Structures are given as structure tokens and as C-alpha cells.
Short mmCIF file of C-alpha atoms in Angstrom, two decimals:
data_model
loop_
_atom_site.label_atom_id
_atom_site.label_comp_id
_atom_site.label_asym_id
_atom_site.label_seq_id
_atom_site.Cartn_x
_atom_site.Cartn_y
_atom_site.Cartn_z
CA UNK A 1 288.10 150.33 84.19
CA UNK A 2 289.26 152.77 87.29
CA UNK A 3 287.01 152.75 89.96
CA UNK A 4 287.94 155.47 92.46
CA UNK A 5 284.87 155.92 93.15
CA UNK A 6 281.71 155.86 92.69
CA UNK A 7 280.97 158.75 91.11
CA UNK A 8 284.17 158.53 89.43
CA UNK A 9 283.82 155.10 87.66
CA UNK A 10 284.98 155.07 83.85
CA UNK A 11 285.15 153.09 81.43
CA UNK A 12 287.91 153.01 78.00
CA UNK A 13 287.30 150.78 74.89
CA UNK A 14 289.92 150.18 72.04
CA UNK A 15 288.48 149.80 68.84
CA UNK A 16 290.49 149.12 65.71
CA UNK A 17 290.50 150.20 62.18
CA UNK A 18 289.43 148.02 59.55
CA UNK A 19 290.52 147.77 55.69
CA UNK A 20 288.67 145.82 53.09
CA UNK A 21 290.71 143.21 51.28
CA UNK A 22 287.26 142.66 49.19
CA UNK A 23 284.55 144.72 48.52
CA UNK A 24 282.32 143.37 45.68
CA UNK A 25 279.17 145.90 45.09
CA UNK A 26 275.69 144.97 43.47
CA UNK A 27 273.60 146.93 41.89
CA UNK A 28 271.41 149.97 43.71
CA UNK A 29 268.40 148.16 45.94
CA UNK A 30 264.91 150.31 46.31
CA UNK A 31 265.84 151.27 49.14
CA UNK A 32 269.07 152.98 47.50
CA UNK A 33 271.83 150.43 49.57
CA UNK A 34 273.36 148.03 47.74
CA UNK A 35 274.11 144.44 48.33
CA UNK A 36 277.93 143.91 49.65
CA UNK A 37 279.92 141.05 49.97
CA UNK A 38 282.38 142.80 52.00
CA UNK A 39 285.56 140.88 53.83
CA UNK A 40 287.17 143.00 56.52
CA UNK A 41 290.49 142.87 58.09
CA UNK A 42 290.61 144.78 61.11
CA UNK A 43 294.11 146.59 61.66
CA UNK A 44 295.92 148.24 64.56
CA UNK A 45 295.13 151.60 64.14
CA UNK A 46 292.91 152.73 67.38
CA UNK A 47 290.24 155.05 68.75
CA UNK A 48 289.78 155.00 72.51
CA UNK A 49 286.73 155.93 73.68
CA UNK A 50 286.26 156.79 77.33
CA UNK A 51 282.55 156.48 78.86
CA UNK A 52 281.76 158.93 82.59
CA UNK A 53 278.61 159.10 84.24
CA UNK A 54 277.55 162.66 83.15
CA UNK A 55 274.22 164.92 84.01
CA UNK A 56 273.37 164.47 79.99
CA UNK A 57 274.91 162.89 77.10
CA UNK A 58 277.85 165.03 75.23
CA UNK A 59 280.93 164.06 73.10
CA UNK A 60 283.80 165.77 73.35
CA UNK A 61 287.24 164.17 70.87
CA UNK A 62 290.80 165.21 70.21
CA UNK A 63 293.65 163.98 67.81
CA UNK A 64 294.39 164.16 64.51
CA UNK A 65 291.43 165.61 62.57
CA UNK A 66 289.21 165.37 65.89
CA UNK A 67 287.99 168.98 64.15
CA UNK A 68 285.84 167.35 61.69
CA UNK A 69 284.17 165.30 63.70
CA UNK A 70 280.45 166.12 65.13
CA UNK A 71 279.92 166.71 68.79
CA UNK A 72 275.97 166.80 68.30
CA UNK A 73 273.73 163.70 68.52
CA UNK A 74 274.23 162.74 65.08
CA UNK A 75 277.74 161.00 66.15
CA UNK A 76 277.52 157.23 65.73
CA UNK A 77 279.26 157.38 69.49
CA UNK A 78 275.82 159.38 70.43
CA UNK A 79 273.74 157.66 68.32
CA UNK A 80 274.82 154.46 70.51
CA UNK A 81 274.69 155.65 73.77
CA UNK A 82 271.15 156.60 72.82
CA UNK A 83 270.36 153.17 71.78
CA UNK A 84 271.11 151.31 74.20
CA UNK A 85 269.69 153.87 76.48
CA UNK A 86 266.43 153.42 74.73
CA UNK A 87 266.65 149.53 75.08
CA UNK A 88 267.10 149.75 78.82
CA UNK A 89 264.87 152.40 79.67
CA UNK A 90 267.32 155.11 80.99
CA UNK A 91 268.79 158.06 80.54
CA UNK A 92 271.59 158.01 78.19
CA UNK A 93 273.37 160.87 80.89
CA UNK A 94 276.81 160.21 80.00
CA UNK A 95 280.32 161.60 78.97
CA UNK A 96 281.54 160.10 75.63
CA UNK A 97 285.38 160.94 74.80
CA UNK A 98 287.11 159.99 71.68
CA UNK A 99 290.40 160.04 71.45
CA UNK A 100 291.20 159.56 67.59
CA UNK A 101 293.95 157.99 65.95
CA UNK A 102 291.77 156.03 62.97
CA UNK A 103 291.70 158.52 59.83
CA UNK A 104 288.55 160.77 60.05
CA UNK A 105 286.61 160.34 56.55
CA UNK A 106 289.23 157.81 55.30
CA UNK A 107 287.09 154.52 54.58
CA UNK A 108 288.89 152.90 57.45
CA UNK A 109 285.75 152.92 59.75
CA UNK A 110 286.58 155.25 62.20
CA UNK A 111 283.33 156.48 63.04
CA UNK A 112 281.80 153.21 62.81
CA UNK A 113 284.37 151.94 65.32
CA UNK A 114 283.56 154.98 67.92
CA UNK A 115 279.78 153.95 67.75
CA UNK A 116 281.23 150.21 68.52
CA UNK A 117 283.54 151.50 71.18
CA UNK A 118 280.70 153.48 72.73
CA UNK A 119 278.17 150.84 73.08
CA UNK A 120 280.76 148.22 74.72
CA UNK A 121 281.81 151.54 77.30
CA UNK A 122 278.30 152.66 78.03
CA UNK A 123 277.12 148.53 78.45
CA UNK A 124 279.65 147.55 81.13
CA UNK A 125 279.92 151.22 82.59
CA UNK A 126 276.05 151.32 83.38
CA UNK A 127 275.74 147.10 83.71
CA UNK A 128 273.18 146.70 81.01
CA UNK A 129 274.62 143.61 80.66
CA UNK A 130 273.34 143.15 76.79
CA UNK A 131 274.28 140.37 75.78
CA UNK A 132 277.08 139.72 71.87
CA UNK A 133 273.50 139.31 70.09
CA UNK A 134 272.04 142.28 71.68
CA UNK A 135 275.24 144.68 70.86
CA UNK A 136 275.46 143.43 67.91
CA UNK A 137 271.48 143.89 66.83
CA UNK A 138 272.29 147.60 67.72
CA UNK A 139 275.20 148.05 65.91
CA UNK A 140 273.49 147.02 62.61
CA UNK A 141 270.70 149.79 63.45
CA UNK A 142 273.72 152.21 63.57
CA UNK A 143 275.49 151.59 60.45
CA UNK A 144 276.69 148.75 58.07
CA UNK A 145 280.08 149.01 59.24
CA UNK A 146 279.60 148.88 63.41
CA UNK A 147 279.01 145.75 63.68
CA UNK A 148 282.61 144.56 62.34
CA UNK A 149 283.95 146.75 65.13
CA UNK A 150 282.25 145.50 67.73
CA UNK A 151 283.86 142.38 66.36
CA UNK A 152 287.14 142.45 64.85
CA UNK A 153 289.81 140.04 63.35
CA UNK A 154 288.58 138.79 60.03
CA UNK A 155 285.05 138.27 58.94
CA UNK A 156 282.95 138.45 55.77
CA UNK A 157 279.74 140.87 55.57
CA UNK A 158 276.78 140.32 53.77
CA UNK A 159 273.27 142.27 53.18
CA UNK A 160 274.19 145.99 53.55
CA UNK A 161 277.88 144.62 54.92
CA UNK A 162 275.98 143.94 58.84
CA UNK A 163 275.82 140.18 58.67
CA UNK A 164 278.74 139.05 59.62
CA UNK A 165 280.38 135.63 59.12
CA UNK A 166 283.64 135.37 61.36
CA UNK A 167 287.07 134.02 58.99
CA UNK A 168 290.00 132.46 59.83
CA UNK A 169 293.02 134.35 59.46
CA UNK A 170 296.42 132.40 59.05
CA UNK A 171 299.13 134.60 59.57
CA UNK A 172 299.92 138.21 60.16
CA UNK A 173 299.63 140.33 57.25
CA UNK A 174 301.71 144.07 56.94
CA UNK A 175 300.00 147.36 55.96
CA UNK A 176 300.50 151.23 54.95
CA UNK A 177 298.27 153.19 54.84
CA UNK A 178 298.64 156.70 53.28
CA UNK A 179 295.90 159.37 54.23
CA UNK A 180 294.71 161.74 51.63
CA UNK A 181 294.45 165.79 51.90
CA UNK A 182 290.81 165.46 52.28
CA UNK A 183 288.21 163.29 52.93
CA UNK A 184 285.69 161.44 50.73
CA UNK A 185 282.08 161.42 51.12
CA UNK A 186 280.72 157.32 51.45
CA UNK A 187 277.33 158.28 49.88
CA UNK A 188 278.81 160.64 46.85
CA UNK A 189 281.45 157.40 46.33
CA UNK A 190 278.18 155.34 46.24
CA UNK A 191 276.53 157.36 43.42
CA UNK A 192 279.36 157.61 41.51
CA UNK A 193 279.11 153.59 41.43
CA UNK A 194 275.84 153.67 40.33
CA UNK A 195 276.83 156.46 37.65
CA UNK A 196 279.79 154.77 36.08
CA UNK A 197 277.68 151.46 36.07
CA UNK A 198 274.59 152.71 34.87
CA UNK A 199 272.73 150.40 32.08
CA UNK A 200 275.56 147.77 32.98
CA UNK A 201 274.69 144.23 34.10
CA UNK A 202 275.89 144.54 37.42
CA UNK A 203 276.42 141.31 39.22
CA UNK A 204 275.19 139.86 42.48
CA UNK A 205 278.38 140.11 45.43
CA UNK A 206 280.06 137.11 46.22
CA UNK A 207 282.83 136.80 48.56
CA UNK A 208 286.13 135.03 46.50
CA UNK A 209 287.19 132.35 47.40
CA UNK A 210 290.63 133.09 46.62
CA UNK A 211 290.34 135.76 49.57
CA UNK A 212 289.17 133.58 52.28
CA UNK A 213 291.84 130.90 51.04
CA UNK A 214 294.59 133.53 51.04
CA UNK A 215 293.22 134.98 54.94
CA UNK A 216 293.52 131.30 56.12
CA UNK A 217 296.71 130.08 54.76
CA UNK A 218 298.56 133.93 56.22
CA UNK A 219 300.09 134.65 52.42
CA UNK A 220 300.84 137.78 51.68
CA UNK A 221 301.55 136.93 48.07
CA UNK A 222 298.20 135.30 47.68
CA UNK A 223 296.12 137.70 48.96
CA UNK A 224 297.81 140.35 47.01
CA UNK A 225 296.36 138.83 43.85
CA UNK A 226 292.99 138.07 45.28
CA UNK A 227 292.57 141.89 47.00
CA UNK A 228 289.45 144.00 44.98
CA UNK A 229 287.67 146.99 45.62
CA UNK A 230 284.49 147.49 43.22
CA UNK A 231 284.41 150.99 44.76
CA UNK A 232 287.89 152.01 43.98
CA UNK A 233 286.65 153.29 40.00
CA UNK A 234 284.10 155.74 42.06
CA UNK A 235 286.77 156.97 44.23
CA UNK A 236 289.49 157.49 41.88
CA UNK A 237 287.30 159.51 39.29
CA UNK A 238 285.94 161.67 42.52
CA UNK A 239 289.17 161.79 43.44
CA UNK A 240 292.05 161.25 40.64
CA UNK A 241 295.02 162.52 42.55
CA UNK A 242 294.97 158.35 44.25
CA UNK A 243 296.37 157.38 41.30
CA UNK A 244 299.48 158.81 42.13
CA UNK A 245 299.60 157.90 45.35
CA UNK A 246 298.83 153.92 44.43
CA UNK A 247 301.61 154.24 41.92
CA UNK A 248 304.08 155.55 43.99
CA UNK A 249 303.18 152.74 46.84
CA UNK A 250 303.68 150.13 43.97
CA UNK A 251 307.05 151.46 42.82
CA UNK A 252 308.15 150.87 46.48
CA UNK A 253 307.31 147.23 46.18
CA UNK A 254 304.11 147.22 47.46
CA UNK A 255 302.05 143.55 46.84
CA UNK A 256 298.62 145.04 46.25
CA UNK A 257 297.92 148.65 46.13
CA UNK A 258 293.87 149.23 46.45
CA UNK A 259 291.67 152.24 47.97
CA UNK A 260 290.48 151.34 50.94
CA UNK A 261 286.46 151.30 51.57
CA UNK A 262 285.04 154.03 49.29
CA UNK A 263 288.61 156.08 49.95
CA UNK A 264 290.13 158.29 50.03
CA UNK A 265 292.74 156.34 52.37
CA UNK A 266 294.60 154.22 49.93
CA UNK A 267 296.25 150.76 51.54
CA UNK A 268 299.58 148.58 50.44
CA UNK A 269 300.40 145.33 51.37
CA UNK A 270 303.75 144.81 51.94
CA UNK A 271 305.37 140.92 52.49
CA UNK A 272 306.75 141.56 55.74
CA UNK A 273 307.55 144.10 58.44
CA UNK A 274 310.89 145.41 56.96
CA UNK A 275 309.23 145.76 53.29
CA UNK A 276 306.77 148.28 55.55
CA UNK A 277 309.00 150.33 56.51
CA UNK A 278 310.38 150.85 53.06
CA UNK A 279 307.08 151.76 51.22
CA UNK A 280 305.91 154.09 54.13
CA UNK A 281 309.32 155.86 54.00
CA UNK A 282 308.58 156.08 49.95
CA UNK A 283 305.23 157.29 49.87
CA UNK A 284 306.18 159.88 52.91
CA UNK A 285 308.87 161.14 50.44
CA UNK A 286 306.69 160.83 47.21
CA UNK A 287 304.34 164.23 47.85
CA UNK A 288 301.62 162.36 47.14
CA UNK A 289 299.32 162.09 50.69
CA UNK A 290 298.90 163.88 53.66
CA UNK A 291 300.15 161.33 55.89
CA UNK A 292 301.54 157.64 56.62
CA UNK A 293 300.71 154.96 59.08
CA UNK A 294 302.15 151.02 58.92
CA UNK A 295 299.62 148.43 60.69
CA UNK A 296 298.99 144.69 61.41
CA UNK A 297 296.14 142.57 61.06
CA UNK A 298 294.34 140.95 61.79
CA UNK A 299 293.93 142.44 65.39
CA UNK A 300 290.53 141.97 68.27
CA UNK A 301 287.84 144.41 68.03
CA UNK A 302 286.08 146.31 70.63
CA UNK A 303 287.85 145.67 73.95
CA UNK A 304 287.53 147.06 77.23
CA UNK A 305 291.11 148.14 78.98
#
């Protein structure tokens, strides 16, 4: 937090990526959500998002594909500023920056992690003082992913993915991530689930056990066999060029290769640090994605620097 003065105060949050080591989906609710049973892992990719008193509220965001991102009020950064604003009866007159280095429209959470980061930056930079509950009541309002940013590390989400239920994580586990050309809508992924699964007994979600286990004990080898993605059908027949790019991460000796989210980021687990480096110099050479990044988790979530 500087504080030159006054006037000048501002405040930067760090807010990591996640990736989803399970994602079981039930079938569509009347309201058109669907049950999750959804276990996070939150990685050390970051957004940083910088909070200055302003005359009235406006975004502004660079970094890689900062271009696609809105500026308007419909920005889950804006959308929490608002929020809280509206909670504490003021006037949500403030500068939101986002510098981006989480995938934009990658199903790692970046957006969901900039409303996070916002809330935290506009809390302690006007001294709301709101308390975990309170942040976190907000963050459900704002999506079904926010909440896990707010709170990081490992945790388990139930309901629409919002209810969280905090895991213990073991070890440190070793990522890639390879970015696609383009992005992947989370609603068009969504009714592509229901399509592919339509007049098929879908079950309730459960978290596996097998997961958790694997989180606790740190084993790469055992979570590679436990990892699912009930989404990753959707994705891949929106979007069947992932094929290739899971193949080529599992001919480089990946553990697990899955989409991550509802895509079209795909994500490899790798057994340690060295075996990494070696997939994400494979899949850079393979022509099959856009980009590369290597990550750990688990890592904190929203945190104020």
C-alpha cells in the first residue's frame, strides 16, 4: 500500500489463477446452472489489480490480451467495486487497474480473480473493513468462481461452485499450461454439456475422494489418475483442435493432460519442476497453442502487497 499522500493512497492486490483438478457437472437446474462439485487448485499465474481514489469508477487494463477485456461496468472488477459500494453506502468513485497476466477467456478464472482482487483493493483502500464472511457473501453475488479467489490454495466448491470447503494440500504440484488461439465462451461450453447429455441419466456431483486423498498426501502420480473434467467433451467438440494440443503435452510425458474449466486453456501435470520444463519446451515446439506458461500450486489467494 504507498501512502504518499493522501490523495495519493493506493492500493495493489495479487490474485492467482486457478485450475480444476475436478469438475464433476449435474444435470441443468430451473434456473439453467448446474450443480458442481468443483475442486480448485489455485496456481501462480497473477493479475494485479491496483485500486486509486478517483472522481467516478473506471477500469482501465494492459497485458497480454488486456484488448478483450471490458472497460464498462459489466467487468466483474466493476461489478465489485459497485458492490461493496452499495453495502456501505458510498460512492464507488474509484480507479480500478488490471494488470493481466492470467489467460483472458481461458477457464483459468481470470476475470473472476480481478472481481476478487478488486473487492480486497477497494475494502482496505476505502476502510470498509468487511469482514472474510462479508467479502466472501459478495463474491458469490458476482460469480461462481470469485469466491475461490478471494480464497486460494485448495478448496472444494459446491452449489453453483460458491460454497467453498477449504482442502489440505500436501505437497507442491507442477503445471503447463498451453493457451489456445482463441477463447471459449463458459455459457456456449455449458450448453454443449447439456446437448451431448441430453436424455442421459446424468448424475448428482460428488467430489472424489481419490482427489482430496491425492491433494493431501502432495502425489503427483496420484492425482494424475484421479484428475476429471466433465466439461472437457463440451469443449473439445466446440473446439477439436485441443485434442492435439493434449496429445502433444502427453507425448512429452505429461501425468494428466485435461482442459482446464470449460477451456480452451488445456493443463499438464508434470512430476516435478525439471519434467516442466520439458513438456512446455514440447508443446511450444508442437504448433499446437498460442502460448505456454509453467506454474505451482497450490499458492494464497487474494493478497494485498
Amino acid at each position: 500500500m504507498s501512502t504518499e499522500s493522501d490523495e495519493h493512497v493506493s492500493v495493489t492486490v495479487r490474485v492467482p489463477a486457478k485450475v480444476n483438478v475436478q469438475l464433476a457437472v449435474g444435470p441443468a437446474r430451473p434456473d439453467g446452472f448446474h450443480d458442481l462439485a468443483n475442486v480448485f487448485l489455485a496456481v501462480g499465474l497473477y493479475d494485479e489489480i491496483t485500486a486509486t481514489p478517483a472522481d467516478t469508477l473506471r477500469v482501465t487494463c494492459e497485458g497480454p490480451g488486456s484488448d478483450q477485456v471490458p472497460l464498462d461496468h459489466s467487468n466483474l472488477a466493476a461489478r465489485a467495486a459497485l458492490a461493496l459500494a452499495a453495502r456501505y453506502g458510498r460512492e464507488p468513485a474509484v480507479h480500478l487497474h488490471i494488470d493481466k497476466d492470467i489467460p483472458v477467456a481461458g477457464g483459468m478464472a481470470g476475470g473472476s480473480a480481478d472481481g476478487a482482487g478488486a473487492l480486497l483493493a477497494c475494502d482496505a483502500l476505502w476502510g470498509t473493513g468487511a469482514s472474510r464472511e462479508e467479502l466472501l457473501d459478495i463474491c458469490a453475488e458476482l460469480g461462481s468462481d470469485v469466491p475461490f479467489s478471494l480464497v486460494g490454495g485448495a478448496a472444494l466448491g459446491t452449489g453453483r461452485g460458491e460454497r467453498l470447503t477449504e482442502l489440505k494440500v500436501g505437497g507442491t504440484f507442477h503445471w503447463v499450461f498451453a493457451m489456445a488461439e482463441r477463447g471459449l465462451s463458459t455459457p456456449a461450453v455449458f450448453r454443449e454439456f447439456d446437448r451431448l447429455g441430453e436424455g442421459a441419466d446424468i448424475p448428482e456431483p460428488a467430489a472424489s475422494q481419490a482427489v482430496l486423498d491425492a491433494l493431501a498426501s502432495g502425489d503427483p502420480g496420484a492425482l494424475a489418475v484421479a484428475v476429471s473434467n466433465d466439461l472437457q467433451p463440451a469443449a473439445l467438440s466446440l473446439f477439436p483442435e485441443l485434442s492435439d494440443t493434449l496429445a502433444a503435452g502427453r507425448a512429452a510425458g505429461a501425468l494428466a493432460a485435461l482442459v482446464s474449466g470449460s477451456g480452451p486453456t488445456t493443463a499438464f501435470l508434470a512430476g516435478d519442476a525439471d519434467g516442466a520444463t520439458v513438456i512446455a519446451g514440447v508443446l511450444r515446439a508442437s504448433g499446437t497453442c498460442a502460448s505456454v506458461r509453467v506454474a505451482e500450486g497450490a499458492v494464497a489467494g487474494a493478497t494485498v502487497v
